[in-house]
Every structure is written in structure tokens, then in C-alpha cells.
Amino acid sequence: MKHISEQEKKGARVYISGPITGMMYNNWDTFLLAERRLKSLGFKPVNPLKLTLSAKSKKNREATWEEFMRRDISELAKCAAMVLLPGSQNSKGAMIEAGLAKAVGMKVYDGIGFKQIADVENLLDEARRLVEKSRGPSYGPPDADFK
């Protein structure tokens, strides 16, 4: 990850963000790969899936999406940077996290090559277009899939 000095890197917390809901096994493999890679580079990764597993009670593990987001945003705020995993542009939660990271001046990196994403705003706009607008004449709006 460029632009972070060796001194900053030592133990710097990096939040891993990506699609979870609707993914096979909650995208566990992709999150673990990113976590291992970040550790190998000297960072302290924050994996939201592991936060769920470490929850002390079954009630915490079965929280609502909103409750998970509140917890995850709290952890994101404690980090120096974040990485966005593949498919994040299709994830409402990941896009919320990316927007918050950008708003507070946090660096956001691509979860594959760990290159800084220069224009998070364009990524957010693309996600909004995919989620909120028509996907074209043959598909119609996304909410039509559930009517």
C-alpha cells in the first residue's frame, strides 16, 4: 500500500469492506485472503466477519443488518485506511463504508492490488446507478426483480 510510511504501517488498523449479504458463505474466503495479505504487509486488519464470530452471544451473531452496520462503522472509525474487496460496488454496506471513509479523509484501497482508489466518488456514483436507477430497457429497475 503506497503513501503509508513504514512507521505508520506498523500495526496500522485497516478495515476490510466488501459484499457479505447474499454471497456464498458470506464471502468468507475473500475476506480471509485480504486479511492474510494485510497481515503479511505489516498491517492490523479489521475483518467484520470475524467481529461477528467473536460476538459473545447468539443474539449478537443474529443482529439485523442495521445493527451490524452500526458496529462495523464504529470499528471503521478506528482505522487508518480501508480496502474494498471485489464486488463492493454492488454492496450497499460497502458503499456506505467507503463514503464515510472518504468523508473523514481516510485512504481507500482496492482489495486486489492494494492500489489507492483515487476517485471514490465515481465508485459511489456507479454503485448508486446500479442500485437505484434503471439497468437498461431490457432489465428495468432493480426493485422490479422482487415484485
mmCIF file with all atom_site columns, C-alpha atoms in Angstrom:
data_model
loop_
_atom_site.group_PDB
_atom_site.id
_atom_site.type_symbol
_atom_site.label_atom_id
_atom_site.label_alt_id
_atom_site.label_comp_id
_atom_site.label_asym_id
_atom_site.label_entity_id
_atom_site.label_seq_id
_atom_site.pdbx_PDB_ins_code
_atom_site.Cartn_x
_atom_site.Cartn_y
_atom_site.Cartn_z
_atom_site.occupancy
_atom_site.B_iso_or_equiv
_atom_site.pdbx_formal_charge
_atom_site.auth_seq_id
_atom_site.auth_comp_id
_atom_site.auth_asym_id
_atom_site.auth_atom_id
_atom_site.pdbx_PDB_model_num
ATOM 1   C CA . MET A 1 1   ? 0.000   0.000   0.000   1.00 0.00 ? 1   MET A CA 1
ATOM 2   C CA . LYS A 1 2   ? 1.665   3.160   -1.184  1.00 0.00 ? 2   LYS A CA 1
ATOM 3   C CA . HIS A 1 3   ? 1.630   6.506   0.602   1.00 0.00 ? 3   HIS A CA 1
ATOM 4   C CA . ILE A 1 4   ? 1.823   4.998   4.103   1.00 0.00 ? 4   ILE A CA 1
ATOM 5   C CA . SER A 1 5   ? 5.253   5.201   5.729   1.00 0.00 ? 5   SER A CA 1
ATOM 6   C CA . GLU A 1 6   ? 6.853   2.200   7.390   1.00 0.00 ? 6   GLU A CA 1
ATOM 7   C CA . GLN A 1 7   ? 6.300   3.848   10.768  1.00 0.00 ? 7   GLN A CA 1
ATOM 8   C CA . GLU A 1 8   ? 2.577   4.344   10.056  1.00 0.00 ? 8   GLU A CA 1
ATOM 9   C CA . LYS A 1 9   ? 2.318   0.803   8.697   1.00 0.00 ? 9   LYS A CA 1
ATOM 10  C CA . LYS A 1 10  ? 3.431   -0.896  11.908  1.00 0.00 ? 10  LYS A CA 1
ATOM 11  C CA . GLY A 1 11  ? 0.204   -2.008  13.480  1.00 0.00 ? 11  GLY A CA 1
ATOM 12  C CA . ALA A 1 12  ? -1.963  0.385   11.460  1.00 0.00 ? 12  ALA A CA 1
ATOM 13  C CA . ARG A 1 13  ? -5.555  -0.818  11.507  1.00 0.00 ? 13  ARG A CA 1
ATOM 14  C CA . VAL A 1 14  ? -7.027  -1.356  8.037   1.00 0.00 ? 14  VAL A CA 1
ATOM 15  C CA . TYR A 1 15  ? -10.741 -2.078  7.691   1.00 0.00 ? 15  TYR A CA 1
ATOM 16  C CA . ILE A 1 16  ? -11.775 -4.712  5.136   1.00 0.00 ? 16  ILE A CA 1
ATOM 17  C CA . SER A 1 17  ? -15.018 -3.838  3.349   1.00 0.00 ? 17  SER A CA 1
ATOM 18  C CA . GLY A 1 18  ? -16.870 -5.875  0.784   1.00 0.00 ? 18  GLY A CA 1
ATOM 19  C CA . PRO A 1 19  ? -20.069 -7.664  -0.109  1.00 0.00 ? 19  PRO A CA 1
ATOM 20  C CA . ILE A 1 20  ? -21.379 -10.054 2.546   1.00 0.00 ? 20  ILE A CA 1
ATOM 21  C CA . THR A 1 21  ? -25.165 -10.261 2.277   1.00 0.00 ? 21  THR A CA 1
ATOM 22  C CA . GLY A 1 22  ? -26.246 -12.707 -0.405  1.00 0.00 ? 22  GLY A CA 1
ATOM 23  C CA . MET A 1 23  ? -22.730 -14.011 -1.029  1.00 0.00 ? 23  MET A CA 1
ATOM 24  C CA . MET A 1 24  ? -21.852 -17.700 -0.788  1.00 0.00 ? 24  MET A CA 1
ATOM 25  C CA . TYR A 1 25  ? -20.578 -18.317 2.759   1.00 0.00 ? 25  TYR A CA 1
ATOM 26  C CA . ASN A 1 26  ? -20.833 -14.557 3.308   1.00 0.00 ? 26  ASN A CA 1
ATOM 27  C CA . ASN A 1 27  ? -17.740 -14.080 1.112   1.00 0.00 ? 27  ASN A CA 1
ATOM 28  C CA . TRP A 1 28  ? -15.607 -15.572 3.890   1.00 0.00 ? 28  TRP A CA 1
ATOM 29  C CA . ASP A 1 29  ? -12.742 -16.722 1.611   1.00 0.00 ? 29  ASP A CA 1
ATOM 30  C CA . THR A 1 30  ? -12.256 -13.287 0.053   1.00 0.00 ? 30  THR A CA 1
ATOM 31  C CA . PHE A 1 31  ? -12.240 -11.553 3.432   1.00 0.00 ? 31  PHE A CA 1
ATOM 32  C CA . LEU A 1 32  ? -9.715  -14.075 4.803   1.00 0.00 ? 32  LEU A CA 1
ATOM 33  C CA . LEU A 1 33  ? -7.398  -13.658 1.805   1.00 0.00 ? 33  LEU A CA 1
ATOM 34  C CA . ALA A 1 34  ? -7.419  -9.883  2.236   1.00 0.00 ? 34  ALA A CA 1
ATOM 35  C CA . GLU A 1 35  ? -6.824  -10.258 5.969   1.00 0.00 ? 35  GLU A CA 1
ATOM 36  C CA . ARG A 1 36  ? -3.829  -12.562 5.432   1.00 0.00 ? 36  ARG A CA 1
ATOM 37  C CA . ARG A 1 37  ? -2.359  -10.257 2.797   1.00 0.00 ? 37  ARG A CA 1
ATOM 38  C CA . LEU A 1 38  ? -2.720  -7.197  5.025   1.00 0.00 ? 38  LEU A CA 1
ATOM 39  C CA . LYS A 1 39  ? -1.046  -9.042  7.922   1.00 0.00 ? 39  LYS A CA 1
ATOM 40  C CA . SER A 1 40  ? 1.839   -10.070 5.664   1.00 0.00 ? 40  SER A CA 1
ATOM 41  C CA . LEU A 1 41  ? 2.344   -6.385  4.784   1.00 0.00 ? 41  LEU A CA 1
ATOM 42  C CA . GLY A 1 42  ? 2.540   -5.383  8.445   1.00 0.00 ? 42  GLY A CA 1
ATOM 43  C CA . PHE A 1 43  ? -0.984  -4.058  8.950   1.00 0.00 ? 43  PHE A CA 1
ATOM 44  C CA . LYS A 1 44  ? -3.567  -4.965  11.571  1.00 0.00 ? 44  LYS A CA 1
ATOM 45  C CA . PRO A 1 45  ? -6.644  -5.945  9.538   1.00 0.00 ? 45  PRO A CA 1
ATOM 46  C CA . VAL A 1 46  ? -10.156 -5.425  10.875  1.00 0.00 ? 46  VAL A CA 1
ATOM 47  C CA . ASN A 1 47  ? -12.385 -8.132  9.409   1.00 0.00 ? 47  ASN A CA 1
ATOM 48  C CA . PRO A 1 48  ? -16.114 -7.524  10.051  1.00 0.00 ? 48  PRO A CA 1
ATOM 49  C CA . LEU A 1 49  ? -16.869 -11.232 9.615   1.00 0.00 ? 49  LEU A CA 1
ATOM 50  C CA . LYS A 1 50  ? -14.519 -12.064 12.475  1.00 0.00 ? 50  LYS A CA 1
ATOM 51  C CA . LEU A 1 51  ? -16.167 -9.368  14.596  1.00 0.00 ? 51  LEU A CA 1
ATOM 52  C CA . THR A 1 52  ? -19.410 -11.299 14.158  1.00 0.00 ? 52  THR A CA 1
ATOM 53  C CA . LEU A 1 53  ? -17.794 -14.616 15.076  1.00 0.00 ? 53  LEU A CA 1
ATOM 54  C CA . SER A 1 54  ? -16.253 -13.134 18.194  1.00 0.00 ? 54  SER A CA 1
ATOM 55  C CA . ALA A 1 55  ? -19.630 -11.853 19.395  1.00 0.00 ? 55  ALA A CA 1
ATOM 56  C CA . LYS A 1 56  ? -20.265 -13.330 22.817  1.00 0.00 ? 56  LYS A CA 1
ATOM 57  C CA . SER A 1 57  ? -23.885 -14.308 22.388  1.00 0.00 ? 57  SER A CA 1
ATOM 58  C CA . LYS A 1 58  ? -26.076 -15.859 19.742  1.00 0.00 ? 58  LYS A CA 1
ATOM 59  C CA . LYS A 1 59  ? -28.197 -12.684 19.849  1.00 0.00 ? 59  LYS A CA 1
ATOM 60  C CA . ASN A 1 60  ? -25.184 -10.609 18.739  1.00 0.00 ? 60  ASN A CA 1
ATOM 61  C CA . ARG A 1 61  ? -24.433 -13.037 15.893  1.00 0.00 ? 61  ARG A CA 1
ATOM 62  C CA . GLU A 1 62  ? -28.044 -12.777 14.706  1.00 0.00 ? 62  GLU A CA 1
ATOM 63  C CA . ALA A 1 63  ? -28.242 -8.989  14.732  1.00 0.00 ? 63  ALA A CA 1
ATOM 64  C CA . THR A 1 64  ? -30.057 -7.074  11.999  1.00 0.00 ? 64  THR A CA 1
ATOM 65  C CA . TRP A 1 65  ? -28.199 -5.579  9.034   1.00 0.00 ? 65  TRP A CA 1
ATOM 66  C CA . GLU A 1 66  ? -28.544 -2.146  10.619  1.00 0.00 ? 66  GLU A CA 1
ATOM 67  C CA . GLU A 1 67  ? -27.074 -3.377  13.914  1.00 0.00 ? 67  GLU A CA 1
ATOM 68  C CA . PHE A 1 68  ? -24.118 -4.956  12.094  1.00 0.00 ? 68  PHE A CA 1
ATOM 69  C CA . MET A 1 69  ? -23.553 -1.709  10.181  1.00 0.00 ? 69  MET A CA 1
ATOM 70  C CA . ARG A 1 70  ? -23.533 0.357   13.393  1.00 0.00 ? 70  ARG A CA 1
ATOM 71  C CA . ARG A 1 71  ? -20.938 -1.958  14.902  1.00 0.00 ? 71  ARG A CA 1
ATOM 72  C CA . ASP A 1 72  ? -18.856 -2.066  11.713  1.00 0.00 ? 72  ASP A CA 1
ATOM 73  C CA . ILE A 1 73  ? -18.910 1.719   11.237  1.00 0.00 ? 73  ILE A CA 1
ATOM 74  C CA . SER A 1 74  ? -17.697 2.102   14.819  1.00 0.00 ? 74  SER A CA 1
ATOM 75  C CA . GLU A 1 75  ? -14.736 -0.174  14.006  1.00 0.00 ? 75  GLU A CA 1
ATOM 76  C CA . LEU A 1 76  ? -14.099 1.569   10.681  1.00 0.00 ? 76  LEU A CA 1
ATOM 77  C CA . ALA A 1 77  ? -13.762 4.889   12.515  1.00 0.00 ? 77  ALA A CA 1
ATOM 78  C CA . LYS A 1 78  ? -10.811 3.465   14.488  1.00 0.00 ? 78  LYS A CA 1
ATOM 79  C CA . CYS A 1 79  ? -8.861  2.561   11.328  1.00 0.00 ? 79  CYS A CA 1
ATOM 80  C CA . ALA A 1 80  ? -6.182  4.380   9.351   1.00 0.00 ? 80  ALA A CA 1
ATOM 81  C CA . ALA A 1 81  ? -7.397  3.103   5.958   1.00 0.00 ? 81  ALA A CA 1
ATOM 82  C CA . MET A 1 82  ? -9.764  0.644   4.320   1.00 0.00 ? 82  MET A CA 1
ATOM 83  C CA . VAL A 1 83  ? -9.695  -1.826  1.441   1.00 0.00 ? 83  VAL A CA 1
ATOM 84  C CA . LEU A 1 84  ? -12.648 -2.516  -0.843  1.00 0.00 ? 84  LEU A CA 1
ATOM 85  C CA . LEU A 1 85  ? -12.986 -6.119  -1.976  1.00 0.00 ? 85  LEU A CA 1
ATOM 86  C CA . PRO A 1 86  ? -14.213 -7.131  -5.450  1.00 0.00 ? 86  PRO A CA 1
ATOM 87  C CA . GLY A 1 87  ? -17.950 -6.618  -5.870  1.00 0.00 ? 87  GLY A CA 1
ATOM 88  C CA . SER A 1 88  ? -18.084 -3.788  -3.330  1.00 0.00 ? 88  SER A CA 1
ATOM 89  C CA . GLN A 1 89  ? -19.757 -1.505  -5.872  1.00 0.00 ? 89  GLN A CA 1
ATOM 90  C CA . ASN A 1 90  ? -22.803 -3.808  -5.653  1.00 0.00 ? 90  ASN A CA 1
ATOM 91  C CA . SER A 1 91  ? -22.898 -3.778  -1.851  1.00 0.00 ? 91  SER A CA 1
ATOM 92  C CA . LYS A 1 92  ? -24.983 -1.166  -0.078  1.00 0.00 ? 92  LYS A CA 1
ATOM 93  C CA . GLY A 1 93  ? -22.992 -1.615  3.141   1.00 0.00 ? 93  GLY A CA 1
ATOM 94  C CA . ALA A 1 94  ? -19.581 -1.413  1.474   1.00 0.00 ? 94  ALA A CA 1
ATOM 95  C CA . MET A 1 95  ? -20.582 1.743   -0.373  1.00 0.00 ? 95  MET A CA 1
ATOM 96  C CA . ILE A 1 96  ? -21.806 3.350   2.845   1.00 0.00 ? 96  ILE A CA 1
ATOM 97  C CA . GLU A 1 97  ? -18.495 2.459   4.487   1.00 0.00 ? 97  GLU A CA 1
ATOM 98  C CA . ALA A 1 98  ? -16.492 3.803   1.504   1.00 0.00 ? 98  ALA A CA 1
ATOM 99  C CA . GLY A 1 99  ? -18.462 7.062   1.573   1.00 0.00 ? 99  GLY A CA 1
ATOM 100 C CA . LEU A 1 100 ? -17.821 7.507   5.289   1.00 0.00 ? 100 LEU A CA 1
ATOM 101 C CA . ALA A 1 101 ? -14.115 6.699   4.868   1.00 0.00 ? 101 ALA A CA 1
ATOM 102 C CA . LYS A 1 102 ? -13.844 9.302   2.106   1.00 0.00 ? 102 LYS A CA 1
ATOM 103 C CA . ALA A 1 103 ? -15.772 11.871  4.143   1.00 0.00 ? 103 ALA A CA 1
ATOM 104 C CA . VAL A 1 104 ? -13.282 11.651  7.020   1.00 0.00 ? 104 VAL A CA 1
ATOM 105 C CA . GLY A 1 105 ? -10.205 11.691  4.760   1.00 0.00 ? 105 GLY A CA 1
ATOM 106 C CA . MET A 1 106 ? -9.348  8.022   5.086   1.00 0.00 ? 106 MET A CA 1
ATOM 107 C CA . LYS A 1 107 ? -7.420  6.398   2.247   1.00 0.00 ? 107 LYS A CA 1
ATOM 108 C CA . VAL A 1 108 ? -9.403  3.724   0.391   1.00 0.00 ? 108 VAL A CA 1
ATOM 109 C CA . TYR A 1 109 ? -7.600  0.936   -1.433  1.00 0.00 ? 109 TYR A CA 1
ATOM 110 C CA . ASP A 1 110 ? -8.557  -1.686  -3.985  1.00 0.00 ? 110 ASP A CA 1
ATOM 111 C CA . GLY A 1 111 ? -8.687  -5.059  -2.240  1.00 0.00 ? 111 GLY A CA 1
ATOM 112 C CA . ILE A 1 112 ? -6.871  -6.923  -5.029  1.00 0.00 ? 112 ILE A CA 1
ATOM 113 C CA . GLY A 1 113 ? -3.785  -4.890  -5.911  1.00 0.00 ? 113 GLY A CA 1
ATOM 114 C CA . PHE A 1 114 ? -3.985  -2.657  -2.830  1.00 0.00 ? 114 PHE A CA 1
ATOM 115 C CA . LYS A 1 115 ? -3.714  0.437   -5.002  1.00 0.00 ? 115 LYS A CA 1
ATOM 116 C CA . GLN A 1 116 ? -5.290  3.604   -3.698  1.00 0.00 ? 116 GLN A CA 1
ATOM 117 C CA . ILE A 1 117 ? -8.663  4.361   -5.262  1.00 0.00 ? 117 ILE A CA 1
ATOM 118 C CA . ALA A 1 118 ? -8.247  7.952   -6.352  1.00 0.00 ? 118 ALA A CA 1
ATOM 119 C CA . ASP A 1 119 ? -11.881 8.713   -7.029  1.00 0.00 ? 119 ASP A CA 1
ATOM 120 C CA . VAL A 1 120 ? -14.147 7.016   -4.517  1.00 0.00 ? 120 VAL A CA 1
ATOM 121 C CA . GLU A 1 121 ? -16.918 9.412   -5.588  1.00 0.00 ? 121 GLU A CA 1
ATOM 122 C CA . ASN A 1 122 ? -17.101 7.845   -9.064  1.00 0.00 ? 122 ASN A CA 1
ATOM 123 C CA . LEU A 1 123 ? -17.265 4.400   -7.462  1.00 0.00 ? 123 LEU A CA 1
ATOM 124 C CA . LEU A 1 124 ? -20.114 5.578   -5.228  1.00 0.00 ? 124 LEU A CA 1
ATOM 125 C CA . ASP A 1 125 ? -21.939 7.106   -8.203  1.00 0.00 ? 125 ASP A CA 1
ATOM 126 C CA . GLU A 1 126 ? -21.625 3.831   -10.119 1.00 0.00 ? 126 GLU A CA 1
ATOM 127 C CA . ALA A 1 127 ? -22.985 1.895   -7.146  1.00 0.00 ? 127 ALA A CA 1
ATOM 128 C CA . ARG A 1 128 ? -25.949 4.276   -6.847  1.00 0.00 ? 128 ARG A CA 1
ATOM 129 C CA . ARG A 1 129 ? -26.653 3.913   -10.568 1.00 0.00 ? 129 ARG A CA 1
ATOM 130 C CA . LEU A 1 130 ? -26.663 0.124   -10.285 1.00 0.00 ? 130 LEU A CA 1
ATOM 131 C CA . VAL A 1 131 ? -28.797 0.049   -7.158  1.00 0.00 ? 131 VAL A CA 1
ATOM 132 C CA . GLU A 1 132 ? -31.212 2.926   -7.666  1.00 0.00 ? 132 GLU A CA 1
ATOM 133 C CA . LYS A 1 133 ? -31.588 3.555   -11.394 1.00 0.00 ? 133 LYS A CA 1
ATOM 134 C CA . SER A 1 134 ? -32.782 1.541   -14.333 1.00 0.00 ? 134 SER A CA 1
ATOM 135 C CA . ARG A 1 135 ? -30.296 -1.057  -15.562 1.00 0.00 ? 135 ARG A CA 1
ATOM 136 C CA . GLY A 1 136 ? -31.437 -0.573  -19.126 1.00 0.00 ? 136 GLY A CA 1
ATOM 137 C CA . PRO A 1 137 ? -34.572 -1.187  -21.165 1.00 0.00 ? 137 PRO A CA 1
ATOM 138 C CA . SER A 1 138 ? -34.327 -4.984  -21.039 1.00 0.00 ? 138 SER A CA 1
ATOM 139 C CA . TYR A 1 139 ? -33.901 -5.205  -17.253 1.00 0.00 ? 139 TYR A CA 1
ATOM 140 C CA . GLY A 1 140 ? -35.819 -2.318  -15.747 1.00 0.00 ? 140 GLY A CA 1
ATOM 141 C CA . PRO A 1 141 ? -35.213 -1.000  -12.233 1.00 0.00 ? 141 PRO A CA 1
ATOM 142 C CA . PRO A 1 142 ? -33.629 -3.375  -9.669  1.00 0.00 ? 142 PRO A CA 1
ATOM 143 C CA . ASP A 1 143 ? -36.650 -3.351  -7.360  1.00 0.00 ? 143 ASP A CA 1
ATOM 144 C CA . ALA A 1 144 ? -38.735 -4.888  -10.180 1.00 0.00 ? 144 ALA A CA 1
ATOM 145 C CA . ASP A 1 145 ? -36.911 -8.163  -9.508  1.00 0.00 ? 145 ASP A CA 1
ATOM 146 C CA . PHE A 1 146 ? -38.828 -8.517  -6.257  1.00 0.00 ? 146 PHE A CA 1
ATOM 147 C CA . LYS A 1 147 ? -42.363 -7.560  -7.271  1.00 0.00 ? 147 LYS A CA 1
#
